[in-house]
Coordinates of C-alpha atoms in Angstrom, one line a residue:
M36 CA 68.8 -27.7 32.1
R37 CA 69.6 -31.4 32.4
R38 CA 71.7 -30.8 35.5
L39 CA 68.9 -28.6 37.0
L40 CA 66.2 -31.3 36.3
G41 CA 68.5 -33.9 37.9
S42 CA 67.2 -32.5 41.2
V43 CA 64.1 -34.2 42.7
R44 CA 63.1 -30.7 44.0
A45 CA 63.3 -29.3 40.5
R46 CA 61.4 -32.2 38.9
A47 CA 58.7 -31.9 41.5
T48 CA 58.4 -28.2 41.0
V49 CA 58.2 -28.5 37.2
G50 CA 55.8 -31.4 37.4
A51 CA 53.4 -29.6 39.8
T52 CA 53.5 -26.4 37.8
L53 CA 52.7 -28.2 34.5
V54 CA 49.8 -30.1 36.1
V55 CA 48.4 -26.9 37.6
A56 CA 48.9 -25.0 34.3
L57 CA 47.0 -27.7 32.4
A58 CA 44.2 -27.6 35.0
L59 CA 44.1 -23.8 34.8
V60 CA 44.0 -23.8 31.0
A61 CA 41.2 -26.4 31.0
A62 CA 39.2 -24.5 33.7
G63 CA 39.8 -21.2 32.0
A64 CA 38.6 -22.5 28.7
A65 CA 35.5 -24.0 30.3
V66 CA 34.8 -20.7 32.1
L67 CA 35.1 -18.7 28.9
L68 CA 32.9 -21.0 26.9
S69 CA 30.3 -21.0 29.7
L70 CA 30.4 -17.2 29.9
R71 CA 30.1 -16.8 26.2
A72 CA 27.2 -19.3 26.0
S73 CA 25.4 -17.5 28.8
L74 CA 25.8 -14.1 27.3
I75 CA 24.7 -15.4 23.8
D76 CA 21.6 -16.9 25.4
Q77 CA 20.8 -13.5 27.0
A78 CA 21.3 -11.8 23.6
D79 CA 19.1 -14.4 21.9
A80 CA 16.4 -13.7 24.5
Q81 CA 16.7 -9.9 24.0
A82 CA 16.5 -10.3 20.2
D83 CA 13.5 -12.7 20.5
S84 CA 11.7 -10.3 22.8
A85 CA 12.2 -7.4 20.4
A86 CA 11.1 -9.5 17.4
R87 CA 7.9 -10.6 19.1
E88 CA 7.1 -7.1 20.2
V89 CA 7.1 -6.0 16.6
A90 CA 5.2 -9.1 15.5
A91 CA 2.5 -8.3 18.0
Q92 CA 1.9 -5.0 16.4
F93 CA 1.5 -6.6 13.0
A94 CA -0.8 -9.2 14.6
G95 CA -3.0 -6.2 15.7
N96 CA -3.0 -4.9 12.1
A97 CA -1.0 -1.8 12.9
A98 CA -0.3 0.4 9.9
Y99 CA 3.3 0.7 8.7
D100 CA 3.4 4.4 9.6
K101 CA 2.2 3.6 13.1
L102 CA 4.8 0.9 13.9
K103 CA 6.9 1.5 17.0
L104 CA 10.3 -0.1 16.2
P105 CA 13.0 -0.5 18.9
D106 CA 16.1 1.7 19.0
G107 CA 18.1 0.7 15.9
E108 CA 21.4 0.7 17.7
D109 CA 20.2 -1.7 20.4
N110 CA 17.8 -3.8 18.3
P111 CA 18.0 -3.3 14.5
V112 CA 14.8 -4.6 12.9
Q113 CA 13.8 -5.9 9.4
V114 CA 10.3 -7.0 8.4
V115 CA 10.0 -9.1 5.3
N116 CA 6.9 -10.4 3.5
E117 CA 6.3 -13.8 2.2
K118 CA 7.9 -12.9 -1.1
G119 CA 11.2 -11.9 0.6
K120 CA 10.6 -8.2 0.1
L121 CA 11.5 -5.7 2.8
V122 CA 8.4 -3.9 4.1
A123 CA 9.7 -2.2 7.2
A124 CA 13.1 -1.5 8.8
S125 CA 14.8 0.6 11.5
D126 CA 15.4 4.2 10.3
E127 CA 19.1 4.2 11.3
L128 CA 19.9 0.8 9.7
E129 CA 22.5 1.2 7.0
R130 CA 23.8 -2.3 6.4
V131 CA 23.0 -5.8 7.7
T132 CA 24.2 -9.4 7.3
G133 CA 23.1 -12.6 8.8
T134 CA 19.3 -12.3 8.3
G135 CA 19.3 -13.4 4.6
V136 CA 17.9 -10.0 3.5
G137 CA 20.5 -7.4 2.6
A138 CA 18.0 -4.5 1.9
V139 CA 17.7 -1.8 4.5
R140 CA 15.0 0.4 2.9
P141 CA 11.4 -0.8 2.5
D142 CA 10.0 -1.5 -1.0
P143 CA 6.9 0.7 -1.4
A144 CA 5.4 -1.8 -3.9
A145 CA 5.7 -4.6 -1.3
R146 CA 3.5 -2.7 1.2
T147 CA 0.3 -3.1 -1.0
P148 CA -2.3 -4.9 1.0
K149 CA -3.1 -8.5 -0.1
P150 CA -6.5 -8.9 -1.8
D151 CA -9.1 -10.5 0.5
A152 CA -10.5 -13.5 -1.4
S153 CA -13.5 -13.8 0.9
K154 CA -14.9 -10.5 -0.5
S155 CA -16.4 -11.0 -4.1
P156 CA -17.8 -8.2 -6.4
Q157 CA -21.6 -7.8 -6.2
S158 CA -23.9 -7.0 -9.2
P159 CA -25.7 -3.6 -9.0
K160 CA -29.4 -3.6 -8.2
P161 CA -31.8 -2.0 -10.7
T162 CA -33.2 1.3 -9.6
P163 CA -37.0 1.7 -9.3
T164 CA -36.9 4.4 -11.9
E165 CA -36.0 2.0 -14.6
T166 CA -38.8 1.3 -17.1
D167 CA -40.0 -2.1 -18.2
S168 CA -38.9 -1.3 -21.6
D169 CA -35.3 -1.4 -20.4
D170 CA -35.6 -4.7 -18.7
D171 CA -35.1 -6.8 -21.7
G172 CA -32.0 -4.9 -22.7
D173 CA -30.6 -5.0 -19.2
D174 CA -31.2 -8.7 -18.7
A175 CA -28.4 -9.5 -21.1
D176 CA -26.0 -7.1 -19.3
D177 CA -26.9 -8.6 -15.8
S178 CA -26.2 -12.0 -17.1
D179 CA -22.7 -11.0 -18.4
S180 CA -21.9 -9.3 -15.0
E181 CA -22.9 -12.4 -13.0
S182 CA -20.6 -14.5 -15.2
E183 CA -17.7 -12.2 -14.7
A184 CA -18.3 -12.1 -10.9
A185 CA -18.3 -15.9 -10.7
E186 CA -15.1 -16.1 -12.6
D187 CA -13.5 -13.5 -10.2
R188 CA -14.6 -15.5 -7.2
R189 CA -13.1 -18.7 -8.6
E190 CA -9.7 -17.0 -9.4
A191 CA -9.6 -15.4 -5.9
A192 CA -10.3 -18.8 -4.3
E193 CA -7.4 -20.4 -6.4
D194 CA -5.1 -17.5 -5.4
A195 CA -6.0 -18.0 -1.7
A196 CA -5.3 -21.8 -2.0
E197 CA -1.9 -21.2 -3.6
D198 CA -1.0 -18.6 -0.9
A199 CA -2.0 -21.1 1.8
A200 CA 0.1 -23.8 0.2
E201 CA 3.1 -21.6 -0.1
D202 CA 2.7 -20.5 3.6
S203 CA 2.4 -24.1 4.8
G204 CA 5.4 -25.2 2.8
S205 CA 7.7 -22.5 3.9
D206 CA 8.1 -23.4 7.6
G207 CA 6.1 -26.6 8.1
D208 CA 3.3 -25.0 10.1
A209 CA 0.4 -22.9 8.9
L210 CA -0.5 -19.8 10.9
K211 CA -4.0 -18.4 11.2
P212 CA -4.5 -14.7 10.8
G213 CA -3.3 -12.9 13.9
D214 CA -1.1 -15.8 15.1
I215 CA 2.6 -15.5 15.9
S216 CA 4.8 -18.5 15.5
D217 CA 6.2 -20.2 18.6
E218 CA 9.4 -21.1 16.8
T219 CA 12.3 -18.7 16.8
R220 CA 15.2 -19.0 14.5
T221 CA 18.5 -17.5 15.7
G222 CA 21.7 -16.6 13.9
E223 CA 24.7 -14.3 14.1
G224 CA 25.6 -11.4 11.9
S225 CA 26.5 -7.8 11.8
A226 CA 24.8 -4.5 11.2
T227 CA 25.8 -0.8 10.7
V228 CA 23.5 1.5 12.5
D229 CA 24.0 5.3 12.4
G230 CA 27.6 4.8 11.1
E231 CA 28.6 2.3 13.8
T232 CA 29.1 -1.4 12.9
Q233 CA 28.6 -4.1 15.5
D234 CA 28.1 -7.9 15.8
Y235 CA 24.5 -9.0 16.6
R236 CA 22.5 -12.1 17.4
F237 CA 19.4 -12.1 15.2
A238 CA 16.0 -13.7 16.1
S239 CA 13.5 -14.4 13.3
V240 CA 9.8 -14.7 14.2
R241 CA 6.8 -15.3 11.7
V242 CA 3.4 -13.6 12.1
N243 CA 0.3 -13.9 10.0
T244 CA -1.8 -10.8 9.2
D245 CA -5.2 -10.3 7.6
A246 CA -4.3 -7.7 5.0
R247 CA -0.5 -8.3 4.5
G248 CA -0.3 -12.1 4.6
E249 CA 2.6 -13.7 6.5
L250 CA 5.5 -11.5 7.6
T251 CA 8.9 -12.4 9.1
V252 CA 10.4 -10.1 11.7
H253 CA 14.2 -10.1 12.1
A254 CA 15.4 -8.3 15.3
G255 CA 19.0 -8.1 16.5
A256 CA 20.6 -7.8 19.9
P257 CA 24.2 -6.5 20.2
L258 CA 27.1 -8.8 21.2
T259 CA 29.1 -5.9 22.7
A260 CA 28.5 -7.1 26.3
E261 CA 29.5 -10.6 25.4
R262 CA 32.7 -9.5 23.6
S263 CA 33.6 -7.2 26.4
A264 CA 33.0 -9.7 29.2
V265 CA 34.9 -12.5 27.4
N266 CA 37.8 -10.2 26.6
T267 CA 37.9 -9.0 30.2
A268 CA 37.9 -12.5 31.6
L269 CA 40.6 -13.6 29.1
T270 CA 42.8 -10.6 30.0
A271 CA 42.4 -11.4 33.7
M272 CA 43.3 -15.0 33.0
L273 CA 46.4 -14.1 30.9
I274 CA 47.6 -11.9 33.8
G275 CA 46.5 -14.0 36.7
F276 CA 47.5 -17.4 35.5
P277 CA 51.2 -16.7 35.2
V278 CA 51.2 -15.0 38.6
L279 CA 49.4 -18.0 40.1
L280 CA 51.8 -20.5 38.4
A281 CA 54.8 -18.5 39.8
V282 CA 53.3 -18.7 43.3
I283 CA 52.6 -22.4 43.0
A284 CA 56.1 -23.0 41.6
G285 CA 57.7 -21.1 44.5
V286 CA 55.6 -22.8 47.2
T287 CA 56.3 -26.2 45.7
W288 CA 60.0 -25.5 45.6
L289 CA 60.0 -24.4 49.3
V290 CA 57.8 -27.3 50.5
T291 CA 59.9 -29.8 48.5
R292 CA 63.1 -28.3 49.8
R293 CA 61.8 -28.5 53.4
A294 CA 60.5 -32.1 52.9
L295 CA 63.8 -33.3 51.3
G296 CA 66.0 -31.5 53.9
P297 CA 66.3 -34.7 56.0
V298 CA 67.4 -36.6 52.9
D299 CA 70.2 -34.2 52.4
A300 CA 71.2 -34.7 56.0
I301 CA 71.1 -38.5 55.6
R302 CA 73.2 -38.3 52.4
A303 CA 75.8 -36.0 54.1
E304 CA 76.1 -38.4 57.1
M305 CA 76.4 -41.4 54.8
A306 CA 79.2 -39.7 52.9
A307 CA 80.9 -38.9 56.2
I308 CA 80.6 -42.6 57.3
T309 CA 82.0 -43.8 54.0
A310 CA 84.9 -41.4 54.3
S311 CA 85.7 -42.2 57.9
E312 CA 84.8 -46.0 57.7
D313 CA 83.2 -45.5 61.2
L314 CA 80.2 -47.9 61.1
A315 CA 79.3 -46.9 64.7
R316 CA 77.9 -43.6 63.4
R317 CA 74.2 -43.3 62.6
V318 CA 72.2 -41.0 60.3
P319 CA 69.8 -38.5 61.9
E320 CA 66.2 -39.7 62.1
P321 CA 63.6 -36.9 61.7
D322 CA 60.9 -36.7 64.3
T323 CA 58.1 -37.5 61.8
H324 CA 56.2 -40.6 60.7
D325 CA 56.6 -40.3 56.9
E326 CA 58.6 -42.2 54.3
I327 CA 61.8 -40.2 55.0
A328 CA 61.7 -41.2 58.7
R329 CA 61.3 -44.8 57.8
L330 CA 64.2 -44.5 55.3
A331 CA 66.4 -43.1 58.1
R332 CA 65.4 -45.9 60.5
T333 CA 66.0 -48.5 57.8
T334 CA 69.4 -47.0 57.0
N335 CA 70.4 -47.1 60.6
E336 CA 69.3 -50.7 60.9
T337 CA 71.4 -51.5 57.8
L338 CA 74.4 -49.7 59.3
A339 CA 73.9 -51.7 62.6
A340 CA 73.7 -55.0 60.7
L341 CA 76.8 -54.0 58.7
Q342 CA 78.6 -53.0 61.8
T343 CA 77.7 -56.3 63.4
S344 CA 78.8 -58.2 60.3
V345 CA 82.1 -56.4 60.1
E346 CA 82.8 -56.8 63.8
R347 CA 82.0 -60.5 63.5
Q348 CA 84.3 -60.8 60.6
R349 CA 87.1 -59.0 62.4
R350 CA 86.6 -61.2 65.4
F351 CA 86.5 -64.2 63.2
V352 CA 89.8 -63.3 61.6
A353 CA 91.4 -62.5 65.0
D354 CA 90.2 -65.8 66.5
A355 CA 91.2 -67.8 63.5
S356 CA 94.6 -66.3 63.6
H357 CA 94.9 -67.1 67.3
E358 CA 93.7 -70.6 66.7
L359 CA 96.0 -71.2 63.9
R360 CA 99.0 -69.8 65.8
S361 CA 99.1 -72.6 68.4
P362 CA 99.3 -75.6 66.1
I363 CA 101.6 -73.8 63.7
A364 CA 103.9 -72.7 66.6
S365 CA 103.9 -76.2 68.1
L366 CA 104.6 -77.8 64.7
R367 CA 107.4 -75.3 64.0
T368 CA 109.0 -75.9 67.4
Q369 CA 109.0 -79.7 66.9
L370 CA 110.5 -79.3 63.4
E371 CA 113.2 -77.0 64.7
V372 CA 114.1 -79.3 67.5
G373 CA 114.1 -82.2 65.1
A374 CA 116.3 -80.3 62.7
A375 CA 118.8 -79.6 65.5
H376 CA 118.5 -82.9 67.3
P377 CA 117.0 -85.6 65.1
D378 CA 116.8 -88.0 67.9
L379 CA 114.5 -85.7 69.8
L380 CA 111.9 -85.2 67.0
D381 CA 108.3 -86.0 68.2
V382 CA 106.9 -87.4 65.0
P383 CA 103.5 -88.4 66.5
G384 CA 103.1 -85.0 68.0
A385 CA 103.9 -83.3 64.7
V386 CA 101.4 -85.5 62.9
E387 CA 98.8 -84.6 65.5
D388 CA 99.4 -80.9 65.2
T389 CA 99.3 -81.2 61.4
V390 CA 95.9 -83.1 61.5
R391 CA 94.6 -80.5 64.0
L392 CA 95.8 -77.7 61.6
Q393 CA 94.1 -79.4 58.7
E394 CA 90.8 -79.8 60.5
L395 CA 90.9 -76.2 61.6
A396 CA 91.6 -75.0 58.1
A397 CA 88.8 -77.1 56.7
D398 CA 86.4 -75.6 59.3
L399 CA 87.4 -72.1 58.5
L400 CA 87.0 -72.8 54.7
L401 CA 83.5 -74.2 55.3
L402 CA 82.5 -71.2 57.4
A403 CA 83.8 -68.8 54.7
R404 CA 81.7 -70.6 52.1
L405 CA 78.6 -70.5 54.3
D406 CA 79.1 -66.8 55.0
A407 CA 79.4 -66.2 51.2
G408 CA 75.9 -67.7 50.8
E409 CA 76.7 -71.0 49.3
K410 CA 73.5 -72.9 48.7
P411 CA 73.3 -76.6 49.8
G412 CA 72.7 -79.3 47.2
R413 CA 69.3 -80.6 46.5
G414 CA 70.2 -84.3 46.8
R415 CA 68.2 -86.8 48.8
V416 CA 69.8 -88.0 52.0
D417 CA 68.6 -90.7 54.3
L418 CA 69.5 -89.7 57.8
A419 CA 69.5 -93.2 59.1
A420 CA 71.9 -94.5 56.4
L421 CA 74.0 -91.4 56.8
A422 CA 74.4 -92.0 60.6
R423 CA 75.3 -95.7 60.1
E424 CA 78.0 -94.9 57.5
E425 CA 79.5 -92.0 59.5
L426 CA 79.5 -93.9 62.9
S427 CA 81.1 -97.0 61.3
Q428 CA 84.1 -94.9 60.4
R429 CA 84.7 -93.5 63.9
T430 CA 87.1 -96.0 65.3
G431 CA 88.9 -93.8 67.9
D432 CA 85.9 -92.8 70.0
R433 CA 86.4 -93.5 73.7
V434 CA 82.7 -94.3 74.3
A435 CA 80.6 -96.6 72.1
V436 CA 77.7 -94.9 70.4
T437 CA 74.2 -96.4 70.8
T438 CA 71.7 -95.9 67.9
D439 CA 68.0 -95.9 67.3
L440 CA 67.7 -95.2 63.6
K441 CA 64.5 -94.9 61.6
S442 CA 64.7 -94.1 57.9
V443 CA 63.7 -90.6 57.0
E444 CA 64.8 -88.6 53.9
V445 CA 65.8 -84.9 53.6
A446 CA 67.0 -82.7 50.8
G447 CA 70.4 -81.2 51.0
S448 CA 74.2 -81.7 50.9
R449 CA 75.3 -85.1 52.1
G450 CA 78.8 -83.8 52.9
Q451 CA 77.6 -80.8 55.0
L452 CA 75.0 -83.0 56.9
A453 CA 77.8 -85.5 57.6
R454 CA 79.9 -82.7 59.0
V455 CA 77.0 -81.7 61.3
L456 CA 76.6 -85.3 62.6
G457 CA 80.4 -85.7 63.1
N458 CA 80.6 -82.4 65.0
L459 CA 77.7 -83.3 67.3
V460 CA 79.1 -86.8 68.0
T461 CA 82.6 -85.4 68.6
N462 CA 81.2 -82.8 71.1
A463 CA 79.2 -85.5 72.9
Q464 CA 82.3 -87.8 73.1
R465 CA 84.2 -84.9 74.6
H466 CA 81.7 -84.3 77.4
T467 CA 80.0 -87.6 78.1
R468 CA 80.7 -90.0 81.0
S469 CA 79.7 -93.3 79.6
R470 CA 77.1 -93.1 76.9
V471 CA 76.3 -91.4 73.6
T472 CA 73.0 -92.0 71.7
V473 CA 72.1 -91.1 68.1
T474 CA 68.5 -91.2 67.1
T475 CA 66.7 -90.5 63.8
R476 CA 62.9 -90.3 63.4
A477 CA 60.1 -88.4 61.7
D478 CA 58.0 -85.8 63.5
G479 CA 55.2 -84.6 61.3
V480 CA 56.8 -82.6 58.4
W481 CA 60.2 -82.7 60.1
A482 CA 63.0 -85.1 60.1
V483 CA 64.7 -85.3 63.5
L484 CA 68.3 -86.3 64.4
E485 CA 69.2 -86.3 68.1
V486 CA 72.6 -86.8 69.7
A487 CA 72.5 -87.2 73.5
D488 CA 75.1 -87.8 76.2
D489 CA 75.2 -88.3 79.9
G490 CA 77.7 -85.7 80.7
G491 CA 77.3 -82.5 82.7
G492 CA 75.0 -80.8 80.3
V493 CA 74.8 -77.2 79.2
P494 CA 73.6 -74.5 81.6
R495 CA 70.3 -73.0 80.5
E496 CA 71.8 -69.4 80.2
E497 CA 74.6 -70.7 78.0
R498 CA 72.5 -72.8 75.5
E499 CA 72.6 -70.1 72.8
R500 CA 76.1 -68.9 73.4
I501 CA 77.7 -72.2 72.7
F502 CA 76.7 -71.9 69.0
E503 CA 78.8 -68.7 68.6
R504 CA 82.1 -69.1 66.9
F505 CA 85.3 -69.8 68.9
V506 CA 83.2 -70.1 72.2
R507 CA 84.3 -72.6 74.9
L508 CA 82.4 -72.9 78.1
D509 CA 85.4 -74.5 79.9
D510 CA 88.1 -71.8 79.6
A511 CA 90.5 -73.8 81.7
R512 CA 90.4 -76.7 79.3
S513 CA 93.3 -77.0 77.0
R514 CA 92.9 -76.2 73.3
D515 CA 94.2 -79.7 72.5
E516 CA 91.3 -81.3 74.3
G517 CA 88.6 -78.7 73.7
G518 CA 89.0 -77.9 70.0
A519 CA 88.7 -74.5 68.4
G520 CA 85.0 -73.8 69.3
L521 CA 83.8 -74.0 65.7
G522 CA 82.0 -77.3 65.5
L523 CA 78.7 -76.2 66.9
A524 CA 78.7 -72.9 65.1
I525 CA 79.3 -74.8 61.8
A526 CA 76.5 -77.3 62.7
R527 CA 73.9 -74.5 63.3
D528 CA 74.9 -72.6 60.1
V529 CA 74.5 -75.8 58.0
A530 CA 71.1 -76.5 59.7
T531 CA 69.9 -72.9 58.9
R532 CA 71.1 -73.1 55.3
H533 CA 69.0 -76.3 54.9
G534 CA 65.9 -74.6 56.3
G535 CA 66.1 -76.3 59.7
T536 CA 67.1 -75.7 63.3
L537 CA 69.6 -76.9 65.8
T538 CA 68.9 -76.6 69.5
V539 CA 70.1 -78.0 72.8
D540 CA 68.3 -79.1 75.9
E541 CA 68.6 -81.5 78.7
A542 CA 68.8 -85.3 77.9
P543 CA 66.8 -87.9 79.8
T544 CA 70.2 -89.2 81.2
G545 CA 71.0 -85.7 82.5
G546 CA 73.5 -84.6 79.9
A547 CA 73.1 -82.5 76.8
R548 CA 70.8 -83.4 73.9
F549 CA 71.3 -81.7 70.5
T550 CA 68.3 -81.8 68.2
L551 CA 68.5 -81.2 64.5
R552 CA 65.3 -80.6 62.6
L553 CA 65.1 -80.6 58.8
P554 CA 62.1 -80.5 56.4
I555 CA 61.3 -84.0 55.2
A556 CA 62.0 -84.3 51.4
E557 CA 59.0 -84.4 49.1
P558 CA 58.0 -87.8 47.9
R559 CA 59.7 -89.0 44.7
G560 CA 57.8 -88.1 41.6
G561 CA 55.8 -85.4 43.5

């Protein structure tokens, strides 16, 4: 498994499949919840409609034996009075839960009409056949009857007040006779109708009647459709989701494989280049404009730069070997002659070849350090003071050097900058006719050092080539006179490492003018 997941293609496939799976699970859950809520709302509406249909019959004072109840299997009904007694129910109802009333058969005693408090007993009127002699005896009886009637009216009024208080406290709103409550309470339960048990949503509606007081109608609506629809949707998801995930995984695998095909080609070509050590080869670049195409182009650019660097290094080693061969061969010849014939030993020539060999070795060592990325020091160097000191030590120059020096400080390596100045002056001495000038000055944020001569100058098309290593413009000139061709290359590399530039143009006197530009050092304490 770890080896399989080590592939980018495998990780992309697994990641995409997991993300889609999570999205499908979330979407499926939302769909199921939404479907269930919608079907439950429909069941509540159906139950509420059935309950209000029965309540409307009671509001019209329909007799119990005249009630038209819905089909018990579709809408089981219970009617409860204000005392919690069952007064009507569906005929097929065998068991019910969720309404708060477990009875399924009406209580005959609970069907007794409620006494009407507004109707009080009346005293009988005397008939005209009664004689005056009976009036006195009947006056006492009439007085007792009137007292009893007044007591009955008072008790009936108290009962009516108590009933009204109970009604108003039960649901928070008092209904007038014939009114049906706007509020519907809903709940979930089960019922057994004609031997079959199902889950139902029950709606409870209150209605106030004249003769029976307040009644509560409980009517149910089956949840069979909701259960069936949810189960069907769930089954479809359990079957469809794995199939969909398999399709997504397969498509992701194929698309990723196709997208990463160029990467495999690049890897194979790089492996072949490494094995063959042929830096001239290049990786294939896909004909696209995506990241892989840019990777291929960057890889080829890196290979080209590496090839250039290796070729430059090989050329450098070959040229260095060639340059070292001449002084070493000359020195060996002189020493062999001196060993055989001591009187013929050319000591000054041997010393000259040794010095030349030493200087060449020093130049090669400096170039190697520069190529290795050696950072220059961060010391402060005054170019004017540096020029005075270096020029004062040059006693063997064939032409005197004229100076125009203005103090300007730069940050860098004093030794390397001294090598630049020495190489430029030596080059000018080699080509000048009668005059060499060294100038230092400030030019904005740049410190400028110029070395000019009045020689033949440098042709415009050769002004960049002379900074290449081991390049001599005068091939006919002897190596003893022309040097190894490393001085200007070293000078430019040092200038670049110090964040500056070294260029050549035509001097006012007609010769060559080399201009070194370096950033001026920050003020002290800044």
